N, CA and C atoms as an extended XYZ file, in Angstrom:
372
Properties=species:S:1:pos:R:3:atomname:S:1:resname:S:1:resid:I:1 pbc="F F F"
N       113.988      103.435       86.421 N   MET     1
C       112.979      102.641       86.251 CA  MET     1
C       112.786      101.861       87.732 C   MET     1
N       111.850      102.259       88.217 N   PRO     2
C       111.432      101.731       89.719 CA  PRO     2
C       111.627      100.081       89.794 C   PRO     2
N       111.777       99.661       90.914 N   PHE     3
C       111.756       98.129       91.149 CA  PHE     3
C       111.658       97.844       92.538 C   PHE     3
N       111.341       96.571       92.873 N   GLN     4
C       111.104       96.287       94.168 CA  GLN     4
C       111.766       94.801       94.614 C   GLN     4
N       112.040       94.694       95.796 N   PHE     5
C       112.818       93.496       96.263 CA  PHE     5
C       111.745       92.455       96.435 C   PHE     5
N       111.703       91.174       95.982 N   ILE     6
C       110.860       90.185       96.249 CA  ILE     6
C       111.689       89.061       97.093 C   ILE     6
N       111.045       88.544       98.118 N   TYR     7
C       111.915       87.462       98.731 CA  TYR     7
C       110.598       86.502       99.347 C   TYR     7
N       111.413       85.416       99.864 N   GLU     8
C       110.625       84.213      100.513 CA  GLU     8
C       110.781       84.554      101.987 C   GLU     8
N       109.563       84.254      102.448 N   ASP     9
C       109.512       84.339      103.893 CA  ASP     9
C       109.819       83.196      104.911 C   ASP     9
N       110.556       82.190      104.283 N   GLY    10
C       110.783       81.100      104.977 CA  GLY    10
C       109.854       79.720      105.065 C   GLY    10
N       108.561       80.319      104.699 N   LYS    11
C       107.470       79.217      104.436 CA  LYS    11
C       106.981       78.983      103.142 C   LYS    11
N       107.861       79.436      102.259 N   GLY    12
C       107.673       79.228      100.740 CA  GLY    12
C       106.757       80.309      100.147 C   GLY    12
N       106.392       81.459      101.113 N   HIS    13
C       105.507       82.212      100.489 CA  HIS    13
C       106.417       83.582      100.021 C   HIS    13
N       106.002       84.056       98.778 N   VAL    14
C       106.723       84.906       98.215 CA  VAL    14
C       106.114       86.378       98.717 C   VAL    14
N       106.895       87.318       98.924 N   LEU    15
C       106.378       88.569       99.497 CA  LEU    15
C       107.071       89.633       98.888 C   LEU    15
N       106.729       90.936       98.735 N   ASN    16
C       107.684       92.099       98.442 CA  ASN    16
C       108.094       92.871       99.646 C   ASN    16
N       108.788       93.912       99.276 N   GLU    17
C       109.798       94.234      100.351 CA  GLU    17
C       108.838       94.984      101.456 C   GLU    17
N       107.619       95.198      101.365 N   HIS    18
C       106.491       95.808      102.177 CA  HIS    18
C       105.811       94.643      102.925 C   HIS    18
N       106.285       93.448      102.780 N   GLU    19
C       105.527       92.174      103.154 CA  GLU    19
C       104.016       92.070      102.623 C   GLU    19
N       104.070       92.500      101.479 N   HIS    20
C       102.625       92.092      100.730 CA  HIS    20
C       102.752       90.757      100.095 C   HIS    20
N       101.573       90.119       99.982 N   TYR    21
C       101.872       88.769       99.346 CA  TYR    21
C       101.453       88.823       97.907 C   TYR    21
N       102.233       88.242       97.028 N   SER    22
C       102.328       88.344       95.672 CA  SER    22
C       100.986       87.903       94.897 C   SER    22
N       100.714       88.366       94.024 N   TYR    23
C        99.367       87.988       93.165 CA  TYR    23
C        99.360       86.606       92.953 C   TYR    23
N       100.548       85.926       92.551 N   GLU    24
C       100.653       84.374       92.436 CA  GLU    24
C       100.173       83.663       93.672 C   GLU    24
N       100.772       83.863       94.744 N   PHE    25
C       100.308       83.352       96.185 CA  PHE    25
C        98.837       83.533       96.448 C   PHE    25
N        98.371       84.786       96.286 N   LYS    26
C        96.915       84.923       96.426 CA  LYS    26
C        95.962       84.168       95.591 C   LYS    26
N        96.542       84.106       94.272 N   LYS    27
C        95.851       83.285       93.207 CA  LYS    27
C        95.776       81.727       93.644 C   LYS    27
N        96.751       81.209       94.266 N   ILE    28
C        97.090       79.759       94.508 CA  ILE    28
C        95.825       79.336       95.696 C   ILE    28
N        95.833       80.342       96.800 N   ILE    29
C        95.020       80.204       97.775 CA  ILE    29
C        93.442       80.345       97.398 C   ILE    29
N        93.220       81.387       96.563 N   VAL    30
C        91.871       81.538       95.884 CA  VAL    30
C        91.272       80.419       95.230 C   VAL    30
N        92.278       79.815       94.197 N   ASP    31
C        91.817       78.871       93.440 CA  ASP    31
C        91.502       77.420       94.397 C   ASP    31
N        92.291       77.245       95.409 N   GLU    32
C        92.111       76.300       96.006 CA  GLU    32
C        90.664       76.514       96.906 C   GLU    32
N        90.500       77.753       97.336 N   CYS    33
C        89.321       78.044       97.845 CA  CYS    33
C        88.031       77.811       97.361 C   CYS    33
N        88.019       77.972       95.844 N   LEU    34
C        87.069       78.136       94.947 CA  LEU    34
C        87.001       76.505       94.270 C   LEU    34
N        87.967       75.811       94.248 N   GLU    35
C        87.957       74.584       93.986 CA  GLU    35
C        87.200       73.508       94.965 C   GLU    35
N        87.620       73.906       96.351 N   ASN    36
C        87.173       72.986       97.465 CA  ASN    36
C        86.138       73.688       98.348 C   ASN    36
N        84.985       74.005       97.897 N   PRO    37
C        84.123       74.739       98.730 CA  PRO    37
C        83.711       74.157      100.135 C   PRO    37
N        83.808       72.894      100.067 N   GLN    38
C        83.534       72.168      101.335 CA  GLN    38
C        84.554       72.387      102.234 C   GLN    38
N        85.739       72.764      102.051 N   ILE    39
C        86.930       73.095      103.128 CA  ILE    39
C        86.568       74.538      103.383 C   ILE    39
N        86.688       74.669      104.775 N   PRO    40
C        86.530       76.016      105.199 CA  PRO    40
C        87.710       76.795      105.062 C   PRO    40
N        87.558       78.277      104.575 N   THR    41
C        88.551       78.895      104.114 CA  THR    41
C        89.672       79.109      105.269 C   THR    41
N        89.166       79.018      106.481 N   THR    42
C        90.145       79.154      107.472 CA  THR    42
C        91.204       77.997      107.688 C   THR    42
N        90.904       76.749      107.194 N   VAL    43
C        91.573       75.506      107.024 CA  VAL    43
C        92.732       75.844      106.187 C   VAL    43
N        92.378       76.268      104.799 N   ILE    44
C        93.097       76.599      103.706 CA  ILE    44
C        94.215       77.674      103.988 C   ILE    44
N        93.685       78.907      104.821 N   ALA    45
C        94.589       79.757      105.056 CA  ALA    45
C        95.737       79.394      106.049 C   ALA    45
N        95.278       78.334      106.887 N   ALA    46
C        96.333       77.783      107.843 CA  ALA    46
C        97.165       76.957      107.208 C   ALA    46
N        96.899       76.316      106.136 N   LYS    47
C        97.675       75.423      105.422 CA  LYS    47
C        98.853       76.141      104.800 C   LYS    47
N        98.498       77.470      104.179 N   TYR    48
C        99.531       78.087      103.492 CA  TYR    48
C       100.149       79.271      104.358 C   TYR    48
N        99.792       79.077      105.914 N   GLY    49
C       100.484       79.896      106.885 CA  GLY    49
C        99.994       81.276      107.049 C   GLY    49
N        98.963       81.660      106.586 N   LEU    50
C        98.361       82.874      106.644 CA  LEU    50
C        98.039       83.131      108.394 C   LEU    50
N        98.550       84.263      108.717 N   LYS    51
C        98.234       84.701      110.249 CA  LYS    51
C        96.863       84.872      110.475 C   LYS    51
N        96.295       85.458      109.660 N   VAL    52
C        94.835       86.074      109.870 CA  VAL    52
C        93.973       85.238      108.883 C   VAL    52
N        93.052       84.441      108.869 N   PRO    53
C        92.397       83.787      108.090 CA  PRO    53
C        91.369       84.612      107.282 C   PRO    53
N        90.952       85.457      107.793 N   ARG    54
C        90.066       86.477      107.174 CA  ARG    54
C        90.649       87.003      105.835 C   ARG    54
N        91.840       87.076      105.725 N   THR    55
C        92.600       87.700      104.572 CA  THR    55
C        92.396       86.712      103.293 C   THR    55
N        92.307       85.543      103.485 N   ALA    56
C        91.865       84.438      102.319 CA  ALA    56
C        90.503       84.580      102.164 C   ALA    56
N        89.708       84.913      102.869 N   GLN    57
C        88.217       85.121      102.695 CA  GLN    57
C        88.176       86.470      101.799 C   GLN    57
N        88.808       87.504      102.321 N   ARG    58
C        88.833       88.791      101.509 CA  ARG    58
C        89.385       88.494      100.117 C   ARG    58
N        90.540       87.678       99.902 N   TRP    59
C        90.916       87.618       98.705 CA  TRP    59
C        89.926       86.945       97.922 C   TRP    59
N        89.188       85.975       98.240 N   ALA    60
C        88.284       85.214       97.624 CA  ALA    60
C        87.205       85.974       97.185 C   ALA    60
N        86.664       86.676       98.191 N   GLU    61
C        85.526       87.877       97.681 CA  GLU    61
C        85.981       88.655       96.652 C   GLU    61
N        87.170       89.293       96.809 N   ALA    62
C        87.894       90.245       95.758 CA  ALA    62
C        87.933       89.444       94.444 C   ALA    62
N        88.278       88.298       94.290 N   PHE    63
C        88.410       87.486       93.090 CA  PHE    63
C        87.042       87.424       92.528 C   PHE    63
N        85.893       87.019       93.286 N   ARG    64
C        84.544       86.755       92.949 CA  ARG    64
C        84.028       87.941       92.119 C   ARG    64
N        84.459       89.192       92.683 N   LYS    65
C        83.934       90.370       92.329 CA  LYS    65
C        84.657       91.056       91.148 C   LYS    65
N        85.789       90.893       91.205 N   HIS    66
C        86.612       91.572       90.041 CA  HIS    66
C        87.656       90.754       89.334 C   HIS    66
N        87.656       89.545       89.547 N   GLY    67
C        88.401       88.691       88.836 CA  GLY    67
C        89.914       88.865       89.357 C   GLY    67
N        90.780       88.641       88.301 N   ASP    68
C        92.230       88.760       88.541 CA  ASP    68
C        92.622       90.258       89.310 C   ASP    68
N        91.920       91.380       88.649 N   GLU    69
C        92.148       92.629       89.336 CA  GLU    69
C        91.799       92.833       90.695 C   GLU    69
N        91.051       91.835       91.178 N   GLY    70
C        90.882       91.952       92.682 CA  GLY    70
C        92.099       91.554       93.809 C   GLY    70
N        92.873       90.830       92.850 N   LEU    71
C        94.097       90.199       93.615 CA  LEU    71
C        95.286       91.141       93.386 C   LEU    71
N        95.292       92.031       92.395 N   MET    72
C        96.491       92.976       92.277 CA  MET    72
C        96.478       93.912       93.202 C   MET    72
N        97.726       94.374       93.541 N   ARG    73
C        98.026       95.356       94.408 CA  ARG    73
C        97.605       96.766       94.073 C   ARG    73
N        96.816       97.348       94.819 N   LYS    74
C        96.196       98.707       94.229 CA  LYS    74
C        97.181       99.684       94.720 C   LYS    74
N        97.367      100.646       93.555 N   GLN    75
C        98.123      101.988       93.910 CA  GLN    75
C        97.334      102.901       94.507 C   GLN    75
N        97.941      103.436       95.894 N   HIS    76
C        96.998      104.311       96.600 CA  HIS    76
C        97.415      105.704       96.117 C   HIS    76
N        96.685      106.654       96.452 N   GLY    77
C        96.803      107.819       96.032 CA  GLY    77
C        98.032      108.489       97.052 C   GLY    77
N        98.396      109.608       97.013 N   GLY    78
C        99.462      110.315       97.712 CA  GLY    78
C       100.137      111.221       97.025 C   GLY    78
N       101.099      111.826       97.645 N   ARG    79
C       102.015      112.914       97.161 CA  ARG    79
C       103.048      112.209       96.270 C   ARG    79
N       103.016      112.903       95.075 N   LYS    80
C       104.002      112.445       93.941 CA  LYS    80
C       105.283      112.581       94.567 C   LYS    80
N       106.399      111.717       94.236 N   PRO    81
C       107.769      112.219       94.779 CA  PRO    81
C       108.420      113.506       94.111 C   PRO    81
N       109.222      114.033       94.958 N   VAL    82
C       109.779      115.451       94.430 CA  VAL    82
C       110.777      115.241       93.532 C   VAL    82
N       111.587      114.104       94.034 N   LEU    83
C       112.887      113.824       93.435 CA  LEU    83
C       112.546      112.789       92.268 C   LEU    83
N       113.201      112.820       90.949 N   ASN    84
C       113.074      111.914       89.947 CA  ASN    84
C       114.220      111.176       89.986 C   ASN    84
N       114.479      110.264       88.803 N   GLU    85
C       115.477      109.504       88.753 CA  GLU    85
C       116.993      110.346       88.540 C   GLU    85
N       116.792      111.249       87.838 N   SER    86
C       118.076      111.935       87.730 CA  SER    86
C       118.543      112.557       88.874 C   SER    86
N       117.703      113.127       89.747 N   HIS    87
C       118.100      113.413       91.108 CA  HIS    87
C       118.581      112.308       92.000 C   HIS    87
N       117.806      111.165       91.985 N   LYS    88
C       118.377      109.931       92.753 CA  LYS    88
C       119.781      109.763       92.228 C   LYS    88
N       120.065      109.651       91.097 N   ALA    89
C       121.471      109.372       90.280 CA  ALA    89
C       122.346      110.353       90.947 C   ALA    89
N       122.138      111.697       90.832 N   TYR    90
C       122.765      112.608       91.438 CA  TYR    90
C       123.426      112.478       92.790 C   TYR    90
N       122.318      112.060       93.804 N   LEU    91
C       122.536      111.843       95.162 CA  LEU    91
C       123.531      110.670       95.325 C   LEU    91
N       123.134      109.718       94.446 N   THR    92
C       124.091      108.546       94.623 CA  THR    92
C       125.406      108.639       94.249 C   THR    92
N       125.796      109.486       93.315 N   ALA    93
C       126.956      109.858       92.733 CA  ALA    93
C       127.637      110.505       93.885 C   ALA    93
N       126.844      111.597       94.556 N   LEU    94
C       127.477      112.474       95.474 CA  LEU    94
C       127.931      111.749       96.746 C   LEU    94
N       127.219      110.657       97.120 N   PHE    95
C       127.437      110.163       98.459 CA  PHE    95
C       128.449      108.827       98.056 C   PHE    95
N       128.511      108.503       96.777 N   ASP    96
C       129.384      107.486       96.479 CA  ASP    96
C       130.992      108.102       96.625 C   ASP    96
N       130.902      109.418       95.833 N   ASP    97
C       132.135      110.234       95.816 CA  ASP    97
C       132.593      110.597       97.097 C   ASP    97
N       131.675      111.047       97.941 N   ASN    98
C       131.828      111.586       99.431 CA  ASN    98
C       131.098      111.151      100.290 C   ASN    98
N       131.404      110.095      100.911 N   PRO    99
C       130.494      109.382      101.960 CA  PRO    99
C       130.528      110.314      103.313 C   PRO    99
N       131.071      111.460      103.328 N   ALA   100
C       131.115      112.156      104.732 CA  ALA   100
C       130.012      113.332      104.200 C   ALA   100
N       129.558      113.380      103.109 N   ALA   101
C       128.490      114.589      102.608 CA  ALA   101
C       127.374      114.503      103.261 C   ALA   101
N       126.971      116.032      103.727 N   THR   102
C       125.779      115.972      104.695 CA  THR   102
C       124.634      116.161      103.902 C   THR   102
N       123.567      116.044      104.427 N   ILE   103
C       122.143      116.448      103.855 CA  ILE   103
C       122.262      117.911      103.368 C   ILE   103
N       122.696      118.823      104.081 N   ASP   104
C       122.630      120.408      103.673 CA  ASP   104
C       123.500      120.194      102.320 C   ASP   104
N       124.497      119.598      102.319 N   GLU   105
C       125.333      119.670      101.063 CA  GLU   105
C       124.542      118.962       99.691 C   GLU   105
N       123.839      118.003      100.078 N   ALA   106
C       123.056      117.393       99.072 CA  ALA   106
C       121.989      118.204       98.491 C   ALA   106
N       121.225      118.979       99.522 N   VAL   107
C       120.319      119.674       99.004 CA  VAL   107
C       120.806      121.019       98.400 C   VAL   107
N       121.999      121.571       98.711 N   ASP   108
C       122.431      122.791       98.126 CA  ASP   108
C       122.964      122.125       96.749 C   ASP   108
N       123.587      121.210       96.647 N   GLY   109
C       124.147      120.812       95.405 CA  GLY   109
C       122.654      120.555       94.406 C   GLY   109
N       121.687      119.665       94.846 N   LEU   110
C       120.601      119.461       93.989 CA  LEU   110
C       120.022      120.987       93.488 C   LEU   110
N       119.880      121.724       94.448 N   THR   111
C       119.099      122.996       93.929 CA  THR   111
C       119.766      123.917       93.113 C   THR   111
N       121.198      123.684       93.101 N   LYS   112
C       122.332      124.627       92.224 CA  LYS   112
C       122.133      123.910       90.843 C   LYS   112
N       122.213      122.696       90.874 N   ASP   113
C       122.444      121.707       89.617 CA  ASP   113
C       121.012      121.758       88.885 C   ASP   113
N       120.084      121.520       89.400 N   PHE   114
C       118.906      121.371       88.752 CA  PHE   114
C       117.847      122.785       89.069 C   PHE   114
N       117.908      123.488       88.119 N   VAL   115
C       117.227      124.829       88.060 CA  VAL   115
C       115.831      124.616       88.293 C   VAL   115
N       115.122      125.495       89.287 N   GLY   116
C       113.666      125.337       89.610 CA  GLY   116
C       113.242      124.482       90.627 C   GLY   116
N       114.243      123.462       90.980 N   LEU   117
C       113.994      122.376       91.974 CA  LEU   117
C       114.150      123.101       93.556 C   LEU   117
N       113.163      123.108       94.081 N   GLU   118
C       113.008      123.557       95.457 CA  GLU   118
C       112.578      122.360       96.515 C   GLU   118
N       113.557      122.068       97.268 N   ILE   119
C       113.359      120.961       98.251 CA  ILE   119
C       113.528      121.171       99.557 C   ILE   119
N       113.034      120.492      100.674 N   LYS   120
C       113.651      120.729      101.909 CA  LYS   120
C       114.360      119.629      102.289 C   LYS   120
N       115.128      119.510      103.272 N   ARG   121
C       115.968      118.563      103.695 CA  ARG   121
C       115.225      117.101      104.067 C   ARG   121
N       113.878      117.091      104.229 N   SER   122
C       113.191      115.766      104.456 CA  SER   122
C       112.948      115.044      103.069 C   SER   122
N       113.299      115.891      101.991 N   ALA   123
C       113.037      115.145      100.578 CA  ALA   123
C       114.286      114.414      100.340 C   ALA   123
N       115.349      114.495      101.012 N   VAL   124
C       116.675      113.856      100.732 CA  VAL   124
C       116.552      112.678      101.695 C   VAL   124
C-alpha cells in the first residue's frame, strides 16, 4: 500500500514529503479569499505564509472552475514503476539481512527469484 509522509513546516502549514500543500490548507485559503473579496489575495497569502502570492490566486481560480477537484493534487503521467510491493519487500529483507549487499547482488537476486523480471541497476 503506498503511503506518504505528512509534516508541518514550522508555520502551521501541512505539507507532504514533496513540499506540496495539503488540500485542507488550500481550502482554508480559498475559503477566506472567497468570503472576503474586498481583501487582496496577496494579503491573505501573506497571512498564511505563502512565499508566492500568485499561488493563492491560482488555487482560487482552480476552485472556481473545478470545485474541490481543482485543489486536489493531480496525478501526472510518467513511467510506471518496474518494481512492485513484493519486489520492494524482497529488497528490504535482503538489505536487512545483509547490509553489505551490493546493488549487483540485489539485481541478480531479483532476476533469479522473480521469473520474467528484467531490470537494470538504476531500477534498484
